[in-house]
Short mmCIF file of C-alpha atoms and ligand atoms in Angstrom, two decimals:
data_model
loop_
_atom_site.label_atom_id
_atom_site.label_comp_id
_atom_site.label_asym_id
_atom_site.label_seq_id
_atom_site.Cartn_x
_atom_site.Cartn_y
_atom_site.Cartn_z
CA UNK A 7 -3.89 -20.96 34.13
CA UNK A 8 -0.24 -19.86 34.32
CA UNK A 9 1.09 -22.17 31.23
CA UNK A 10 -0.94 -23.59 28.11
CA UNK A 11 0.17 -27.32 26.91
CA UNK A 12 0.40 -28.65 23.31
CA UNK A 13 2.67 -30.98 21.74
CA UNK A 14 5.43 -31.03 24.11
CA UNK A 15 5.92 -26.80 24.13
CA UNK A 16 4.91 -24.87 27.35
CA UNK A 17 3.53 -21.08 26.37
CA UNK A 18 4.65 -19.89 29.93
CA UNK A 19 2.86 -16.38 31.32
CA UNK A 20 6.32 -14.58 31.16
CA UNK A 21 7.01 -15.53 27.18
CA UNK A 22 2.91 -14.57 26.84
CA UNK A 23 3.44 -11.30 27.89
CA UNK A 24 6.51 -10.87 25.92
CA UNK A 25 4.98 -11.52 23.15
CA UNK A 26 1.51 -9.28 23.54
CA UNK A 27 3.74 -6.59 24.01
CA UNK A 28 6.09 -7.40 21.17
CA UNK A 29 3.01 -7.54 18.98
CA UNK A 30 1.79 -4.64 20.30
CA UNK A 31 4.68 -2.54 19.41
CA UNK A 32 5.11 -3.67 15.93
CA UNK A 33 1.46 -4.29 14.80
CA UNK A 34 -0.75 -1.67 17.02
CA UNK A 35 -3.00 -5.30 17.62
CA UNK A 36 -4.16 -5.33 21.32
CA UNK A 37 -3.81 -9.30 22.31
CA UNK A 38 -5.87 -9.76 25.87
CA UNK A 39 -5.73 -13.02 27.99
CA UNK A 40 -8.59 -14.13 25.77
CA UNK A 41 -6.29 -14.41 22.79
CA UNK A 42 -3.88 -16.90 24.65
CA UNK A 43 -4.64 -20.27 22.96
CA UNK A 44 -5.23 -18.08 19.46
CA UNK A 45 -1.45 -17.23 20.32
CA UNK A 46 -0.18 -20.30 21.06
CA UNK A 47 -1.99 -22.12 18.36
CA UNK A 48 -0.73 -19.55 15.63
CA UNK A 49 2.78 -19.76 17.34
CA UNK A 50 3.52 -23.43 18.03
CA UNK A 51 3.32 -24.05 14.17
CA UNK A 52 6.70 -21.49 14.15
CA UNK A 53 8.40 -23.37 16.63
CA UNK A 54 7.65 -27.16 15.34
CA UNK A 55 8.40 -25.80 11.87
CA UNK A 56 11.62 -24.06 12.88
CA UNK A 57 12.91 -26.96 15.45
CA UNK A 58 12.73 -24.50 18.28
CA UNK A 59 12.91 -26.44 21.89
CA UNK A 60 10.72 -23.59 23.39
CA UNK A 61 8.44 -20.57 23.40
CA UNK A 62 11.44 -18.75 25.60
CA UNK A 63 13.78 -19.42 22.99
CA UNK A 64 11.96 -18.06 19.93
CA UNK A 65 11.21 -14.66 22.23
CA UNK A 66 15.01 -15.00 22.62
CA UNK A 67 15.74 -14.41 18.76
CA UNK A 68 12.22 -11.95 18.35
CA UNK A 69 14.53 -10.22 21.08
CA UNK A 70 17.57 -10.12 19.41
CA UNK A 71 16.80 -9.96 15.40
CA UNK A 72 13.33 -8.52 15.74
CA UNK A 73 13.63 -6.97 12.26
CA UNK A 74 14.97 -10.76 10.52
CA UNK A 75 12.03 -12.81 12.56
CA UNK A 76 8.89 -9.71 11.88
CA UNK A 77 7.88 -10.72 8.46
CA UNK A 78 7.54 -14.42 9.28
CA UNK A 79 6.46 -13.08 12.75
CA UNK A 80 3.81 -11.04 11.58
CA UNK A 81 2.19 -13.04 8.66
CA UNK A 82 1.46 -15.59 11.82
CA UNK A 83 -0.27 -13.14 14.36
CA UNK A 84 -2.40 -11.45 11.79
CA UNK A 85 -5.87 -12.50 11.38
CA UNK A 86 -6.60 -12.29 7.70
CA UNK A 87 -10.23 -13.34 7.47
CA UNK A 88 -12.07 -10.93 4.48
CA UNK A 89 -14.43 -12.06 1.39
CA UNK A 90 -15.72 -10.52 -2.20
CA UNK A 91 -18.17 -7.92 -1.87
CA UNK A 92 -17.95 -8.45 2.40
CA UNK A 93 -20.40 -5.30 3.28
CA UNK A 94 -22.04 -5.08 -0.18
CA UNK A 95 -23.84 -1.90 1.23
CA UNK A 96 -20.26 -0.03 0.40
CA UNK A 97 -19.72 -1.01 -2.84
CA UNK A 98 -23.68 -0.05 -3.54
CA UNK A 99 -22.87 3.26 -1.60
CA UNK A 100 -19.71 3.80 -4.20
CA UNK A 101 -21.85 2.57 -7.66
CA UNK A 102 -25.14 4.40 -6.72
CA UNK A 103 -23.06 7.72 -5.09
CA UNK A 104 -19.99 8.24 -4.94
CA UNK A 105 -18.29 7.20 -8.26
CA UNK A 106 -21.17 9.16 -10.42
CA UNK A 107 -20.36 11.96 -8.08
CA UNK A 108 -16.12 12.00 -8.77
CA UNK A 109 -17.18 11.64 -12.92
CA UNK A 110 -19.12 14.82 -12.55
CA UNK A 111 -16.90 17.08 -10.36
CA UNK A 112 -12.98 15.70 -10.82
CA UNK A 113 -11.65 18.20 -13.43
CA UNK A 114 -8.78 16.31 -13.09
CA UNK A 115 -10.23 13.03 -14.12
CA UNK A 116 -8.13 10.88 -11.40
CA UNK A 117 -9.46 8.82 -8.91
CA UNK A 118 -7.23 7.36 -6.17
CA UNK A 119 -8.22 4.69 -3.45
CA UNK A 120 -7.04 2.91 -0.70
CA UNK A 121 -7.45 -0.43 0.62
CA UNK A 122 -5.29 -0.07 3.98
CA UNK A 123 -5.99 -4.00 5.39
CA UNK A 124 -6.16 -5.67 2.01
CA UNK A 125 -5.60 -8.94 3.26
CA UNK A 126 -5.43 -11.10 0.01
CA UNK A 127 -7.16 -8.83 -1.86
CA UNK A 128 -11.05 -10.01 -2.07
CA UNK A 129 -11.47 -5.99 -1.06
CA UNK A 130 -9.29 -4.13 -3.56
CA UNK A 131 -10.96 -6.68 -6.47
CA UNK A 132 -14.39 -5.95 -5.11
CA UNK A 133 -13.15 -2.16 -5.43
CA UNK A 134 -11.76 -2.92 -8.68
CA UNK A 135 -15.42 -4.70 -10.64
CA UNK A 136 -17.28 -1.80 -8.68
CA UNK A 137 -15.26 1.09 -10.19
CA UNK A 138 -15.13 -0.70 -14.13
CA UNK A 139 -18.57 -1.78 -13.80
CA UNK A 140 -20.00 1.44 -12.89
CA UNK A 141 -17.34 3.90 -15.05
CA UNK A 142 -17.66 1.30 -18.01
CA UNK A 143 -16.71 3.17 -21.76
CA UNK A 144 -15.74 6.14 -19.51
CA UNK A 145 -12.70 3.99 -17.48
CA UNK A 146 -10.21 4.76 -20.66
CA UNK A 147 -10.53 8.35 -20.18
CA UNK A 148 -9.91 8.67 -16.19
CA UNK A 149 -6.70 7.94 -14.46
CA UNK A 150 -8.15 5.27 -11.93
CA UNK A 151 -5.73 3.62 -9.15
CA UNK A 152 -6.23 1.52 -6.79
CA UNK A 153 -3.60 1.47 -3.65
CA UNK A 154 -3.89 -2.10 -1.47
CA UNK A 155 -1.95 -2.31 1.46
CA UNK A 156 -1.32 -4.42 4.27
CA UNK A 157 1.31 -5.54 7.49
CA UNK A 158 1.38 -9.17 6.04
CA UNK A 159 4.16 -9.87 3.25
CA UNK A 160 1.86 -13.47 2.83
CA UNK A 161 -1.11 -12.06 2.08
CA UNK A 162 -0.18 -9.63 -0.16
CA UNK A 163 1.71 -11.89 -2.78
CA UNK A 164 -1.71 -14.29 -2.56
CA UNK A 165 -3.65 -10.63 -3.40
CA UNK A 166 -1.31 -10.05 -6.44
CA UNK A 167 -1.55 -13.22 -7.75
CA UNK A 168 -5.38 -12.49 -7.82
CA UNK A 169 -5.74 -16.34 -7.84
CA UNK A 170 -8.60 -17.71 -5.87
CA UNK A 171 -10.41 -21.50 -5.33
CA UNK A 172 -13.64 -21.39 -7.31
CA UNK A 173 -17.24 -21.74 -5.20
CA UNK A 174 -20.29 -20.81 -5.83
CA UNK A 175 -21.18 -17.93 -3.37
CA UNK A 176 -17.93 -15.95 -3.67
CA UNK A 177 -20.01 -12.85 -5.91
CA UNK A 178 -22.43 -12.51 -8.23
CA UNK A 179 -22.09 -14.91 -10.75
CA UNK A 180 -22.12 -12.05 -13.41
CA UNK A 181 -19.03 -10.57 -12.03
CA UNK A 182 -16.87 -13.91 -11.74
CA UNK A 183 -17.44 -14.35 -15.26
CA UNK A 184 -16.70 -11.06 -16.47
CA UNK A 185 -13.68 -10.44 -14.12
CA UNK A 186 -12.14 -13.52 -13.74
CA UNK A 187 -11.12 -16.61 -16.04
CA UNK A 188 -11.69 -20.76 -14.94
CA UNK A 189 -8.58 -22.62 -14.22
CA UNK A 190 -7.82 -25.68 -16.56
CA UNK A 191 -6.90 -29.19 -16.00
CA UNK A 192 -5.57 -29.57 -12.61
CA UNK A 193 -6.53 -25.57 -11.89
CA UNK A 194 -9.70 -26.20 -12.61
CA UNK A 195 -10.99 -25.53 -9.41
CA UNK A 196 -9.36 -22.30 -9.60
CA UNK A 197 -10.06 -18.30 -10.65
CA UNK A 198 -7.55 -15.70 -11.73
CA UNK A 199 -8.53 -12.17 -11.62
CA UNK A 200 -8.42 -10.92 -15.05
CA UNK A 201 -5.57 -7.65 -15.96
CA UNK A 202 -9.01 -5.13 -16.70
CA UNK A 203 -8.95 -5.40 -12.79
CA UNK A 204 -5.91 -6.57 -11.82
CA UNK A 205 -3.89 -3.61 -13.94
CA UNK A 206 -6.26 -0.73 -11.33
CA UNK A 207 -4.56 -2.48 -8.19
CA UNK A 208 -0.78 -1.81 -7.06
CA UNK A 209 -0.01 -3.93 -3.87
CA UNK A 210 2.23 -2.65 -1.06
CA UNK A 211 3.53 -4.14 2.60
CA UNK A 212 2.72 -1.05 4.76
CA UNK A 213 2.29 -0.95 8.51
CA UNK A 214 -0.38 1.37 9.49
CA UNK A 215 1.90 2.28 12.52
CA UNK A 216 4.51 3.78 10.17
CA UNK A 217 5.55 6.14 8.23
CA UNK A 218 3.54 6.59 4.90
CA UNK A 219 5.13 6.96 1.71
CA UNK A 220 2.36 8.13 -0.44
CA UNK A 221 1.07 11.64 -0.08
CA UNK A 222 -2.35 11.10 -1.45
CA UNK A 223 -4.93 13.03 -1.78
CA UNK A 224 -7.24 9.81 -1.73
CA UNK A 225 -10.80 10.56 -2.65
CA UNK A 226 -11.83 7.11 -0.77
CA UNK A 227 -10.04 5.07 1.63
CA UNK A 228 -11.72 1.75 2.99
CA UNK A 229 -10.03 0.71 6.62
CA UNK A 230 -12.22 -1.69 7.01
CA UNK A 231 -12.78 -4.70 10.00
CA UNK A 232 -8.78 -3.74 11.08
CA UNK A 233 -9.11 -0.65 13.93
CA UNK A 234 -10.78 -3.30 15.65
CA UNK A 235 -7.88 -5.06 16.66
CA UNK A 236 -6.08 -1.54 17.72
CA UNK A 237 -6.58 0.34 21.03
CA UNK A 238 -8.38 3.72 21.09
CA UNK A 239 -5.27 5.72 20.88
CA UNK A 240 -4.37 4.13 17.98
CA UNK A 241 -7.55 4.17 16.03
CA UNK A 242 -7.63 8.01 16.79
CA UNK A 243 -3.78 8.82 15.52
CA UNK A 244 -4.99 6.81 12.51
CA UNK A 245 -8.39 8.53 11.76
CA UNK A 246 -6.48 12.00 12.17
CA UNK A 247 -4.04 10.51 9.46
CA UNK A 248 -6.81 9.23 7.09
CA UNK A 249 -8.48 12.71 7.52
CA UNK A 250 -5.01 14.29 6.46
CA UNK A 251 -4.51 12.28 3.34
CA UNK A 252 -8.36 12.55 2.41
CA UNK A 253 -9.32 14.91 -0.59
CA UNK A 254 -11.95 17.68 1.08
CA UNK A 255 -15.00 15.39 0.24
CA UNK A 256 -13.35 12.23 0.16
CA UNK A 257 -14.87 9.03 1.72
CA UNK A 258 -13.55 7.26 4.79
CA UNK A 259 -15.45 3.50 5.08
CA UNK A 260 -14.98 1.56 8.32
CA UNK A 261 -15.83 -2.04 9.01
CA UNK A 262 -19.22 -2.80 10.34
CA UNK A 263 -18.39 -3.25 14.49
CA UNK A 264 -15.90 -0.06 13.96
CA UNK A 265 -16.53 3.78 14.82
CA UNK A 266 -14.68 6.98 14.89
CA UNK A 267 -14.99 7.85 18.52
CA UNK A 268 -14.08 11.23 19.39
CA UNK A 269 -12.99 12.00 15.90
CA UNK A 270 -16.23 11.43 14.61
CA UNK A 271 -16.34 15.28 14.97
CA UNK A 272 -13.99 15.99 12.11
CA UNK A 273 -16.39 14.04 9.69
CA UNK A 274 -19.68 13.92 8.61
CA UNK A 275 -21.19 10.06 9.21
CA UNK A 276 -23.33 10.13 5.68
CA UNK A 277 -24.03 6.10 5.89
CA UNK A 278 -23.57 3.06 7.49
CA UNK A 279 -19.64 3.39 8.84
CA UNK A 280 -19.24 5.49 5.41
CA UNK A 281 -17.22 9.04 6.77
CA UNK A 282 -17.11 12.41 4.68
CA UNK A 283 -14.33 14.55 5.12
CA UNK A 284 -16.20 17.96 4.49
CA UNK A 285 -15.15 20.16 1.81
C1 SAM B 305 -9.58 -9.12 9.26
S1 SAM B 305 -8.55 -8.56 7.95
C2 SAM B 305 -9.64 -7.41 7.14
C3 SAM B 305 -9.52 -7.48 5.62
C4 SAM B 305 -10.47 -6.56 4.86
N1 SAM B 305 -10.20 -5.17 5.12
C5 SAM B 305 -11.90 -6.88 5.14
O1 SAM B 305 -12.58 -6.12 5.82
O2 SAM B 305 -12.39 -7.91 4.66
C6 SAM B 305 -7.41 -7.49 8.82
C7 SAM B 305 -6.12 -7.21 8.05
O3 SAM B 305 -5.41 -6.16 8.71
C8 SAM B 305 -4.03 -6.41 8.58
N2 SAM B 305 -3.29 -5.66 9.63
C9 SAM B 305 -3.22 -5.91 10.95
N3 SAM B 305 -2.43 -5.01 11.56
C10 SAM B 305 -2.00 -4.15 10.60
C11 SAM B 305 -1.14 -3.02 10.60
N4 SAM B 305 -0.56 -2.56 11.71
N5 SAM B 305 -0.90 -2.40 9.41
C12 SAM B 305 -1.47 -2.85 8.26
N6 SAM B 305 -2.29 -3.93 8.20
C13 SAM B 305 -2.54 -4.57 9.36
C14 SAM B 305 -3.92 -7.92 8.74
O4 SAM B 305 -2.73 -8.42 8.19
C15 SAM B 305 -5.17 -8.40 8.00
O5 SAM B 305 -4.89 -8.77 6.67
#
């Protein structure tokens, strides 16, 4: 198939491989012929809701003002699906191991963590409840932050506003009632994360390609269900930068279909896609 139809917008093969390769730049995301109609579904919403006459002419302008169009750009390429408590078996490894371990050996009594896909921010709250929960009277005492971080400038004000619709099966019911409070009146269908979690959690619009301001040391850093997207070069630059800005002994956690390839050497695999950097 050389062109994919919709509306009245042709996707032609040229404008398709622009913009693989534009995303692949930017983002590190790998987008194969399989990801064509995902594209051009995802893409023909920009162009109806910006009055462009064609695909050619919005890779015209990501050509010419790539930095004004990548926010906007961006925000409608990434995939953003995540949940509460998605991969329980890490927030188990973190309540039954690793957080009792930090209280008995950090002299300094600061913990720092990093969400590095947050999407809008199911993970870094399911951090958040893990790390009160389990540190409980002992939380005023420690210095506990929580870094979130993503590509997507969308997804990241929808994680700060903590606000999320209200169903049943989101996370234990225990944990929605102690973390979060019920929307009123027309919000009633509606949670808001509550500040003893929300005050843990800074959010920040970082590219995993870039530059990174912080200079850690983290003592846990999920990347989790994002590598995936990436190609094995960068999935390895990334794992040697993780293992850089990881405390000796701190935690790496990967998402479930994700591994660490050839730099699996540099860490000790001490669960299911849970890393060790050793001391
Ligand atoms: C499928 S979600 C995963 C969310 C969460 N970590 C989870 O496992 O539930 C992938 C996230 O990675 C983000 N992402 C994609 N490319 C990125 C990049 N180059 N730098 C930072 N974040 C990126 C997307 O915006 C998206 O929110």
């Amino acid at each position: 198939m050389s062109q994919a139809r919709g509306d009245n917008v042709l996707l032609s093969e040229k404008d398709f491989k622009f913009i693989c390769e534009f995303v692949y730049e930017h983002t590190g995301i790998v987008l194969g012929a399989s990801k064509r109609e995902m594209v051009y579904r995802r893409l023909s919403r920009i162009i109806r809701e910006r009055d462009f006459d064609s695909f050619t002419q919005y890779c015209q302008l990501l050509r010419t003002d790539p930095k004004g169009e990548m926010d906007y750009f961006v925000n409608s390429i990434t995939t953003n699906l995540t949940s509460f408590f998605r991969e329980n078996h890490h927030f188990e490894y973190l309540t039954n191991t690793e957080l009792p371990k930090l209280l008995k050996n950090k002299k300094d009594k600061k913990i720092r963590i990093w969400c590095s896909a947050s999407s809008t921010g199911e993970e870094p709250y399911s951090i958040a409840m893990t790390v009160v929960d389990s540190m409980s009277e002992k939380l005023s005492n420690w210095d506990v932050k929580i870094l979130a971080t993503d590509i997507d400038s969308n997804v990241l004000t929808k994680g700060s506003e903590g606000i999320y619709p209200d169903k049943d099966d989101l996370m234990p019911a225990e944990f929605k009632k102690r973390f979060f409070s019920s929307g009123t009146g027309q919000n009633n269908k509606l949670i808001k994360a509550k500040s003893s979690i929300r005050n843990l959690i800074t959010f920040k619009q970082l590219n995993l390609l870039h530059e990174w301001p912080m200079k850690g040391p983290f003592d846990v850093i999920f990347c989790r269900n994002v590598i995936i997207y990436f190609d094995k070069e960068t999935q390895n630059d990334l794992f040697i930068r993780f293992y850089e800005l990881l405390t000796p002994g701190g935690l790496l956690i990967l998402g479930h279909s994700e591994n660490l390839g050839k730099c699996q050497q540099h860490f000790e695999n001490i669960g299911r896609t849970i890393f060790r950097k050793p001391v």
